[in-house]
């Protein structure tokens, strides 16, 4: 792994992880569709010594196909170790419940992916876990939110749909000064654009269903960090049971081979789309971290490695109904939630992720009328822009 880490990210995407087929020399990782494995005397000894994770016993515990994709994602994030899950939510819930117990305090924010927000609000009270939500863009609010029993600080590196960034190093210093772990969800930025572990973050979680797999055909999740932390999460995973199956593991590993080249195109397409929207008379406001007027431009540029990913948000100069008309007018962009696939998607928070809020509550958060979220795919930028132009002009 150490040698792999010195390679460029495209080489890591293709070669890291993977599994050498010593029997037949297959260039690709074989798919080991087996729930259980023949045990040798050495295997029994490993089990007796508490080393069941290092051998193949039963696929909920571990599987060679799954290990291949875990090592690839760990190498991409520059982590010692990684673990693959059946979904992003399985990765997030298992990780948080590894490090939080009854009486502990979690410092987080309301500005989280909906699924994570519901997990924290609806499930954590059952476990007696105390939660405080702060504004992660305000360092003082974080400082004031920390308590003696704060064990975990949890944020997303780029928020949805307002694309707010976190000063990772400043937050890490506060968390560690308080004896807490700093865990982030890096789904939107991806390790192509940001490697949080290089900035004081302890553990990174992902929905692999988005950019990592990249083809909108597999639900999956990952957690990466130190060997010690991932070993602890592995034990919790055995109990909750959210491990990844071998076939999805193969598909995600295959998807990851083109990760760097896909991300390059997501980055440049989103930049081109954001710049085009910026100059369009039917557009009130554009949010993209690559634009000069992005409110945290100086901050984010201290951290990013390649670009700003494929998510662009904007407001049509009109109402939510105008936004819906715009979406219906599009020909290439598909109206769907989710993100990070090769195809371009469009959605509106008001009738999907933020439908539970009133227009006033949305406005207060910064989601005004006609707010649109774009996930820029890897098509030709000229085609994506021409489609947006005709759709805006015929609203
Ligand atoms: C999609 C998503 C999740 C949840 O992942 P699933 O794979 O759908 O379980 C978590 N966090 C973020 C930021 C996401 O976009």
GROMACS .gro file of C-alpha atoms and ligand atoms in nm:
model
  410
    1UNK     CA    1   0.000   0.000   0.000
    2UNK     CA    2   0.282   0.242   0.082
    3UNK     CA    3   0.429   0.207  -0.262
    4UNK     CA    4   0.086   0.250  -0.420
    5UNK     CA    5   0.026   0.573  -0.230
    6UNK     CA    6   0.318   0.741  -0.406
    7UNK     CA    7   0.156   0.678  -0.745
    8UNK     CA    8  -0.070   0.932  -0.913
    9UNK     CA    9  -0.443   0.906  -0.854
   10UNK     CA   10  -0.518   0.762  -1.200
   11UNK     CA   11  -0.267   0.481  -1.144
   12UNK     CA   12  -0.412   0.419  -0.798
   13UNK     CA   13  -0.763   0.404  -0.949
   14UNK     CA   14  -0.659   0.132  -1.192
   15UNK     CA   15  -0.410  -0.070  -0.990
   16UNK     CA   16  -0.454  -0.025  -0.614
   17UNK     CA   17  -0.648  -0.291  -0.430
   18UNK     CA   18  -0.745  -0.550  -0.682
   19UNK     CA   19  -0.649  -0.908  -0.621
   20UNK     CA   20  -0.389  -1.122  -0.790
   21UNK     CA   21  -0.539  -1.437  -0.937
   22UNK     CA   22  -0.260  -1.686  -0.864
   23UNK     CA   23  -0.452  -1.979  -1.016
   24UNK     CA   24  -0.540  -1.846  -1.359
   25UNK     CA   25  -0.373  -1.505  -1.392
   26UNK     CA   26  -0.700  -1.318  -1.455
   27UNK     CA   27  -0.625  -0.947  -1.502
   28UNK     CA   28  -0.949  -0.854  -1.325
   29UNK     CA   29  -1.043  -0.936  -0.967
   30UNK     CA   30  -1.234  -1.266  -0.961
   31UNK     CA   31  -1.579  -1.254  -0.800
   32UNK     CA   32  -1.586  -1.493  -0.506
   33UNK     CA   33  -1.956  -1.571  -0.477
   34UNK     CA   34  -1.919  -1.791  -0.173
   35UNK     CA   35  -2.072  -1.738   0.168
   36UNK     CA   36  -1.819  -1.964   0.337
   37UNK     CA   37  -1.460  -2.088   0.296
   38UNK     CA   38  -1.280  -2.415   0.371
   39UNK     CA   39  -1.088  -2.386   0.697
   40UNK     CA   40  -0.730  -2.508   0.747
   41UNK     CA   41  -0.541  -2.563   1.072
   42UNK     CA   42  -0.377  -2.223   1.021
   43UNK     CA   43  -0.724  -2.069   0.984
   44UNK     CA   44  -0.841  -2.225   1.311
   45UNK     CA   45  -0.532  -2.084   1.480
   46UNK     CA   46  -0.602  -1.736   1.338
   47UNK     CA   47  -0.961  -1.753   1.468
   48UNK     CA   48  -0.839  -1.864   1.812
   49UNK     CA   49  -0.593  -1.570   1.817
   50UNK     CA   50  -0.867  -1.318   1.733
   51UNK     CA   51  -0.735  -1.269   1.378
   52UNK     CA   52  -1.049  -1.377   1.191
   53UNK     CA   53  -1.038  -1.057   0.986
   54UNK     CA   54  -0.708  -1.164   0.821
   55UNK     CA   55  -0.846  -1.489   0.677
   56UNK     CA   56  -1.157  -1.597   0.487
   57UNK     CA   57  -1.417  -1.759   0.710
   58UNK     CA   58  -1.764  -1.634   0.618
   59UNK     CA   59  -1.855  -1.351   0.380
   60UNK     CA   60  -2.022  -1.123   0.636
   61UNK     CA   61  -1.679  -1.121   0.807
   62UNK     CA   62  -1.478  -1.083   0.489
   63UNK     CA   63  -1.453  -1.182   0.125
   64UNK     CA   64  -1.161  -1.154  -0.121
   65UNK     CA   65  -1.366  -0.959  -0.378
   66UNK     CA   66  -1.475  -0.715  -0.109
   67UNK     CA   67  -1.122  -0.679   0.025
   68UNK     CA   68  -1.002  -0.575  -0.321
   69UNK     CA   69  -1.239  -0.277  -0.340
   70UNK     CA   70  -1.175  -0.184   0.026
   71UNK     CA   71  -0.804  -0.156  -0.042
   72UNK     CA   72  -0.866   0.051  -0.354
   73UNK     CA   73  -1.083   0.306  -0.172
   74UNK     CA   74  -0.836   0.317   0.120
   75UNK     CA   75  -0.549   0.387  -0.125
   76UNK     CA   76  -0.749   0.662  -0.297
   77UNK     CA   77  -0.808   0.835   0.038
   78UNK     CA   78  -0.449   0.771   0.154
   79UNK     CA   79  -0.581   0.561   0.445
   80UNK     CA   80  -0.425   0.263   0.622
   81UNK     CA   81  -0.741   0.056   0.598
   82UNK     CA   82  -1.097   0.052   0.470
   83UNK     CA   83  -1.426  -0.133   0.501
   84UNK     CA   84  -1.706  -0.177   0.246
   85UNK     CA   85  -2.078  -0.171   0.327
   86UNK     CA   86  -2.408  -0.253   0.158
   87UNK     CA   87  -2.495   0.120   0.149
   88UNK     CA   88  -2.365   0.460   0.250
   89UNK     CA   89  -2.617   0.460   0.535
   90UNK     CA   90  -2.484   0.123   0.662
   91UNK     CA   91  -2.131   0.271   0.659
   92UNK     CA   92  -2.241   0.588   0.840
   93UNK     CA   93  -2.465   0.424   1.102
   94UNK     CA   94  -2.215   0.148   1.180
   95UNK     CA   95  -1.924   0.392   1.206
   96UNK     CA   96  -2.107   0.640   1.432
   97UNK     CA   97  -2.241   0.362   1.656
   98UNK     CA   98  -1.889   0.221   1.689
   99UNK     CA   99  -1.763   0.538   1.855
  100UNK     CA  100  -2.078   0.662   2.035
  101UNK     CA  101  -2.248   0.498   2.329
  102UNK     CA  102  -2.512   0.584   2.589
  103UNK     CA  103  -2.432   0.915   2.757
  104UNK     CA  104  -2.195   1.033   2.481
  105UNK     CA  105  -2.241   1.356   2.292
  106UNK     CA  106  -2.230   1.400   1.913
  107UNK     CA  107  -2.155   1.745   1.768
  108UNK     CA  108  -2.298   1.781   1.416
  109UNK     CA  109  -2.518   2.007   1.202
  110UNK     CA  110  -2.873   2.012   1.063
  111UNK     CA  111  -2.717   2.071   0.720
  112UNK     CA  112  -2.662   1.698   0.648
  113UNK     CA  113  -2.769   1.445   0.387
  114UNK     CA  114  -3.136   1.364   0.469
  115UNK     CA  115  -3.074   0.996   0.551
  116UNK     CA  116  -2.798   1.084   0.797
  117UNK     CA  117  -3.009   1.356   0.952
  118UNK     CA  118  -3.298   1.112   1.009
  119UNK     CA  119  -3.060   0.850   1.152
  120UNK     CA  120  -2.935   1.100   1.408
  121UNK     CA  121  -3.275   1.252   1.492
  122UNK     CA  122  -3.490   0.936   1.494
  123UNK     CA  123  -3.255   0.655   1.601
  124UNK     CA  124  -2.989   0.809   1.825
  125UNK     CA  125  -3.229   0.917   2.103
  126UNK     CA  126  -3.317   0.545   2.144
  127UNK     CA  127  -2.952   0.480   2.231
  128UNK     CA  128  -2.927   0.769   2.477
  129UNK     CA  129  -2.685   0.962   2.257
  130UNK     CA  130  -2.698   1.337   2.308
  131UNK     CA  131  -2.677   1.554   1.993
  132UNK     CA  132  -2.603   1.922   1.934
  133UNK     CA  133  -2.638   2.083   1.591
  134UNK     CA  134  -2.416   2.379   1.510
  135UNK     CA  135  -2.324   2.590   1.209
  136UNK     CA  136  -1.999   2.429   1.089
  137UNK     CA  137  -1.901   2.744   0.897
  138UNK     CA  138  -1.880   2.929   1.229
  139UNK     CA  139  -1.580   2.813   1.436
  140UNK     CA  140  -1.715   2.978   1.751
  141UNK     CA  141  -2.041   2.787   1.721
  142UNK     CA  142  -1.837   2.463   1.711
  143UNK     CA  143  -1.624   2.573   2.006
  144UNK     CA  144  -1.936   2.653   2.211
  145UNK     CA  145  -2.106   2.329   2.107
  146UNK     CA  146  -1.833   2.100   2.241
  147UNK     CA  147  -1.900   1.932   2.576
  148UNK     CA  148  -1.677   1.725   2.807
  149UNK     CA  149  -1.856   1.410   2.678
  150UNK     CA  150  -1.834   1.500   2.306
  151UNK     CA  151  -1.688   1.185   2.150
  152UNK     CA  152  -1.751   1.253   1.781
  153UNK     CA  153  -1.766   1.564   1.559
  154UNK     CA  154  -1.941   1.479   1.230
  155UNK     CA  155  -1.978   1.697   0.918
  156UNK     CA  156  -1.992   1.669   0.538
  157UNK     CA  157  -1.699   1.816   0.346
  158UNK     CA  158  -1.935   1.984   0.095
  159UNK     CA  159  -2.299   2.030   0.194
  160UNK     CA  160  -2.611   1.959  -0.009
  161UNK     CA  161  -2.747   2.159  -0.191
  162UNK     CA  162  -2.576   2.484  -0.080
  163UNK     CA  163  -2.222   2.347  -0.132
  164UNK     CA  164  -2.082   2.494   0.189
  165UNK     CA  165  -1.728   2.391   0.278
  166UNK     CA  166  -1.570   2.310   0.619
  167UNK     CA  167  -1.236   2.438   0.748
  168UNK     CA  168  -1.119   2.085   0.824
  169UNK     CA  169  -0.793   2.173   1.001
  170UNK     CA  170  -0.957   2.424   1.235
  171UNK     CA  171  -1.236   2.179   1.324
  172UNK     CA  172  -0.987   1.891   1.372
  173UNK     CA  173  -0.788   2.100   1.618
  174UNK     CA  174  -1.100   2.178   1.823
  175UNK     CA  175  -1.224   1.818   1.815
  176UNK     CA  176  -0.889   1.673   1.916
  177UNK     CA  177  -0.840   1.935   2.187
  178UNK     CA  178  -1.165   1.802   2.331
  179UNK     CA  179  -1.062   1.435   2.296
  180UNK     CA  180  -1.321   1.376   2.020
  181UNK     CA  181  -1.288   1.199   1.685
  182UNK     CA  182  -1.348   1.406   1.372
  183UNK     CA  183  -1.544   1.205   1.113
  184UNK     CA  184  -1.648   1.346   0.773
  185UNK     CA  185  -1.864   1.236   0.481
  186UNK     CA  186  -1.656   1.301   0.165
  187UNK     CA  187  -1.917   1.179  -0.086
  188UNK     CA  188  -1.956   1.509  -0.276
  189UNK     CA  189  -1.587   1.607  -0.299
  190UNK     CA  190  -1.441   1.256  -0.344
  191UNK     CA  191  -1.070   1.179  -0.285
  192UNK     CA  192  -0.996   1.309  -0.636
  193UNK     CA  193  -1.065   1.661  -0.512
  194UNK     CA  194  -1.007   1.641  -0.137
  195UNK     CA  195  -0.830   1.397   0.095
  196UNK     CA  196  -0.957   1.482   0.445
  197UNK     CA  197  -0.717   1.244   0.625
  198UNK     CA  198  -0.430   1.471   0.515
  199UNK     CA  199  -0.599   1.758   0.704
  200UNK     CA  200  -0.646   1.615   1.051
  201UNK     CA  201  -0.968   1.419   0.992
  202UNK     CA  202  -0.968   1.079   1.167
  203UNK     CA  203  -1.223   0.882   0.967
  204UNK     CA  204  -1.386   0.934   0.625
  205UNK     CA  205  -1.719   0.780   0.524
  206UNK     CA  206  -1.869   0.760   0.174
  207UNK     CA  207  -2.178   0.672  -0.012
  208UNK     CA  208  -2.015   0.459  -0.282
  209UNK     CA  209  -2.345   0.485  -0.471
  210UNK     CA  210  -2.238   0.824  -0.610
  211UNK     CA  211  -1.901   0.918  -0.766
  212UNK     CA  212  -1.698   0.620  -0.643
  213UNK     CA  213  -1.901   0.363  -0.836
  214UNK     CA  214  -2.005   0.635  -1.079
  215UNK     CA  215  -2.259   0.448  -1.292
  216UNK     CA  216  -2.583   0.483  -1.090
  217UNK     CA  217  -2.621   0.105  -1.072
  218UNK     CA  218  -2.493  -0.005  -0.727
  219UNK     CA  219  -2.580   0.104  -0.373
  220UNK     CA  220  -2.268   0.086  -0.156
  221UNK     CA  221  -2.077   0.254   0.125
  222UNK     CA  222  -1.722   0.284   0.261
  223UNK     CA  223  -1.533   0.390   0.569
  224UNK     CA  224  -1.158   0.451   0.574
  225UNK     CA  225  -0.910   0.546   0.846
  226UNK     CA  226  -0.638   0.397   1.067
  227UNK     CA  227  -0.607   0.020   1.105
  228UNK     CA  228  -0.707   0.055   1.468
  229UNK     CA  229  -1.026   0.251   1.399
  230UNK     CA  230  -1.131   0.036   1.102
  231UNK     CA  231  -1.073  -0.278   1.309
  232UNK     CA  232  -1.318  -0.138   1.565
  233UNK     CA  233  -1.576  -0.055   1.296
  234UNK     CA  234  -1.534  -0.408   1.154
  235UNK     CA  235  -1.640  -0.560   1.486
  236UNK     CA  236  -1.952  -0.342   1.498
  237UNK     CA  237  -2.025  -0.431   1.135
  238UNK     CA  238  -2.029  -0.800   1.226
  239UNK     CA  239  -2.305  -0.725   1.479
  240UNK     CA  240  -2.519  -0.493   1.265
  241UNK     CA  241  -2.456  -0.698   0.952
  242UNK     CA  242  -2.440  -0.428   0.684
  243UNK     CA  243  -2.144  -0.574   0.495
  244UNK     CA  244  -2.107  -0.553   0.116
  245UNK     CA  245  -2.179  -0.854  -0.108
  246UNK     CA  246  -1.908  -0.980  -0.349
  247UNK     CA  247  -2.094  -0.890  -0.672
  248UNK     CA  248  -2.144  -0.521  -0.585
  249UNK     CA  249  -1.781  -0.522  -0.466
  250UNK     CA  250  -1.671  -0.631  -0.812
  251UNK     CA  251  -1.892  -0.370  -0.980
  252UNK     CA  252  -1.766  -0.084  -0.762
  253UNK     CA  253  -1.405  -0.190  -0.812
  254UNK     CA  254  -1.463  -0.194  -1.186
  255UNK     CA  255  -1.632   0.146  -1.169
  256UNK     CA  256  -1.337   0.283  -0.973
  257UNK     CA  257  -1.089   0.198  -1.247
  258UNK     CA  258  -1.217   0.501  -1.439
  259UNK     CA  259  -1.261   0.712  -1.124
  260UNK     CA  260  -0.987   0.968  -1.193
  261UNK     CA  261  -1.073   1.016  -1.559
  262UNK     CA  262  -1.445   1.049  -1.478
  263UNK     CA  263  -1.380   1.301  -1.201
  264UNK     CA  264  -1.166   1.512  -1.433
  265UNK     CA  265  -1.463   1.543  -1.669
  266UNK     CA  266  -1.716   1.599  -1.387
  267UNK     CA  267  -1.495   1.885  -1.265
  268UNK     CA  268  -1.452   2.056  -1.602
  269UNK     CA  269  -1.815   2.007  -1.708
  270UNK     CA  270  -1.945   2.155  -1.383
  271UNK     CA  271  -1.709   2.453  -1.416
  272UNK     CA  272  -1.827   2.517  -1.774
  273UNK     CA  273  -2.195   2.483  -1.676
  274UNK     CA  274  -2.151   2.715  -1.373
  275UNK     CA  275  -1.979   2.981  -1.584
  276UNK     CA  276  -2.250   2.960  -1.849
  277UNK     CA  277  -2.528   2.993  -1.589
  278UNK     CA  278  -2.348   3.291  -1.433
  279UNK     CA  279  -2.391   3.488  -1.756
  280UNK     CA  280  -2.752   3.384  -1.830
  281UNK     CA  281  -3.025   3.653  -1.800
  282UNK     CA  282  -3.284   3.401  -1.666
  283UNK     CA  283  -3.057   3.304  -1.371
  284UNK     CA  284  -3.064   3.488  -1.036
  285UNK     CA  285  -2.782   3.314  -0.855
  286UNK     CA  286  -2.522   3.038  -0.911
  287UNK     CA  287  -2.335   2.840  -0.642
  288UNK     CA  288  -2.021   2.652  -0.744
  289UNK     CA  289  -1.693   2.642  -0.547
  290UNK     CA  290  -1.496   2.697  -0.868
  291UNK     CA  291  -1.653   3.040  -0.930
  292UNK     CA  292  -1.465   3.351  -0.813
  293UNK     CA  293  -1.767   3.474  -0.614
  294UNK     CA  294  -1.800   3.149  -0.410
  295UNK     CA  295  -1.818   3.282  -0.051
  296UNK     CA  296  -1.547   3.044   0.083
  297UNK     CA  297  -1.323   3.059  -0.224
  298UNK     CA  298  -0.997   3.130  -0.042
  299UNK     CA  299  -1.065   2.860   0.217
  300UNK     CA  300  -1.160   2.581  -0.023
  301UNK     CA  301  -0.861   2.654  -0.247
  302UNK     CA  302  -0.629   2.579   0.045
  303UNK     CA  303  -0.765   2.224   0.047
  304UNK     CA  304  -0.870   2.104  -0.299
  305UNK     CA  305  -0.635   1.893  -0.508
  306UNK     CA  306  -0.792   1.891  -0.855
  307UNK     CA  307  -1.124   2.071  -0.870
  308UNK     CA  308  -1.467   2.105  -0.715
  309UNK     CA  309  -1.669   1.801  -0.834
  310UNK     CA  310  -1.979   1.796  -1.048
  311UNK     CA  311  -2.249   1.954  -0.830
  312UNK     CA  312  -2.379   2.298  -0.931
  313UNK     CA  313  -2.673   2.479  -0.770
  314UNK     CA  314  -2.859   2.779  -0.911
  315UNK     CA  315  -3.180   2.978  -0.885
  316UNK     CA  316  -3.394   3.054  -1.186
  317UNK     CA  317  -3.509   3.416  -1.191
  318UNK     CA  318  -3.865   3.304  -1.115
  319UNK     CA  319  -4.069   3.068  -0.898
  320UNK     CA  320  -4.050   2.699  -0.802
  321UNK     CA  321  -4.309   2.636  -1.076
  322UNK     CA  322  -4.073   2.799  -1.329
  323UNK     CA  323  -3.804   2.562  -1.202
  324UNK     CA  324  -4.026   2.262  -1.268
  325UNK     CA  325  -4.101   2.394  -1.621
  326UNK     CA  326  -3.727   2.430  -1.678
  327UNK     CA  327  -3.666   2.069  -1.569
  328UNK     CA  328  -3.948   1.940  -1.794
  329UNK     CA  329  -3.795   2.129  -2.091
  330UNK     CA  330  -3.458   1.954  -2.058
  331UNK     CA  331  -3.377   1.677  -2.308
  332UNK     CA  332  -3.039   1.539  -2.198
  333UNK     CA  333  -3.056   1.608  -1.823
  334UNK     CA  334  -3.278   1.357  -1.642
  335UNK     CA  335  -3.506   1.456  -1.353
  336UNK     CA  336  -3.386   1.229  -1.072
  337UNK     CA  337  -3.238   1.253  -0.726
  338UNK     CA  338  -2.894   1.110  -0.644
  339UNK     CA  339  -2.573   1.225  -0.809
  340UNK     CA  340  -2.227   1.132  -0.921
  341UNK     CA  341  -2.313   0.908  -1.217
  342UNK     CA  342  -2.188   0.942  -1.574
  343UNK     CA  343  -2.527   1.085  -1.678
  344UNK     CA  344  -2.632   1.441  -1.592
  345UNK     CA  345  -2.919   1.473  -1.344
  346UNK     CA  346  -3.137   1.761  -1.231
  347UNK     CA  347  -3.360   1.800  -0.924
  348UNK     CA  348  -3.516   2.065  -0.701
  349UNK     CA  349  -3.485   2.055  -0.320
  350UNK     CA  350  -3.836   2.203  -0.271
  351UNK     CA  351  -4.014   1.889  -0.396
  352UNK     CA  352  -3.753   1.629  -0.295
  353UNK     CA  353  -3.488   1.659  -0.019
  354UNK     CA  354  -3.635   1.973   0.146
  355UNK     CA  355  -4.007   1.907   0.079
  356UNK     CA  356  -4.070   1.883   0.455
  357UNK     CA  357  -3.986   2.252   0.510
  358UNK     CA  358  -4.198   2.562   0.448
  359UNK     CA  359  -4.089   2.810   0.174
  360UNK     CA  360  -3.990   3.050   0.456
  361UNK     CA  361  -3.773   2.786   0.627
  362UNK     CA  362  -3.608   2.705   0.294
  363UNK     CA  363  -3.547   3.073   0.221
  364UNK     CA  364  -3.390   3.114   0.566
  365UNK     CA  365  -3.147   2.829   0.486
  366UNK     CA  366  -3.056   2.989   0.155
  367UNK     CA  367  -3.280   2.781  -0.074
  368UNK     CA  368  -3.484   3.047  -0.255
  369UNK     CA  369  -3.766   2.999  -0.508
  370UNK     CA  370  -3.659   2.828  -0.832
  371UNK     CA  371  -3.360   2.660  -0.665
  372UNK     CA  372  -3.218   2.385  -0.892
  373UNK     CA  373  -2.952   2.125  -0.818
  374UNK     CA  374  -2.744   1.986  -1.105
  375UNK     CA  375  -2.526   1.675  -1.102
  376UNK     CA  376  -2.306   1.729  -1.409
  377UNK     CA  377  -2.225   1.400  -1.582
  378UNK     CA  378  -1.945   1.323  -1.826
  379UNK     CA  379  -2.123   1.410  -2.154
  380UNK     CA  380  -1.988   1.689  -2.380
  381UNK     CA  381  -2.009   2.023  -2.202
  382UNK     CA  382  -2.139   2.197  -2.518
  383UNK     CA  383  -2.436   1.960  -2.534
  384UNK     CA  384  -2.516   2.002  -2.164
  385UNK     CA  385  -2.498   2.382  -2.194
  386UNK     CA  386  -2.707   2.398  -2.515
  387UNK     CA  387  -2.975   2.188  -2.343
  388UNK     CA  388  -2.982   2.417  -2.037
  389UNK     CA  389  -2.995   2.725  -2.262
  390UNK     CA  390  -3.299   2.606  -2.461
  391UNK     CA  391  -3.474   2.488  -2.143
  392UNK     CA  392  -3.422   2.824  -1.968
  393UNK     CA  393  -3.527   3.026  -2.270
  394UNK     CA  394  -3.855   2.838  -2.309
  395UNK     CA  395  -3.968   2.873  -1.943
  396LIG     C1  396  -2.632   0.931  -0.090
  396LIG     C2  397  -2.562   0.986   0.027
  396LIG     C3  398  -2.557   0.914   0.148
  396LIG     C4  399  -2.628   0.782   0.168
  396LIG     O1  400  -2.572   0.682   0.089
  396LIG     P1  401  -2.657   0.553   0.037
  396LIG     O2  402  -2.554   0.483  -0.047
  396LIG     O3  403  -2.774   0.605  -0.038
  396LIG     O4  404  -2.697   0.476   0.157
  396LIG     C5  405  -2.485   0.968   0.252
  396LIG     N1  406  -2.423   1.087   0.241
  396LIG     C6  407  -2.427   1.160   0.127
  396LIG     C7  408  -2.357   1.291   0.122
  396LIG     C8  409  -2.496   1.113   0.017
  396LIG     O5  410  -2.502   1.185  -0.095
   0.00000   0.00000   0.00000
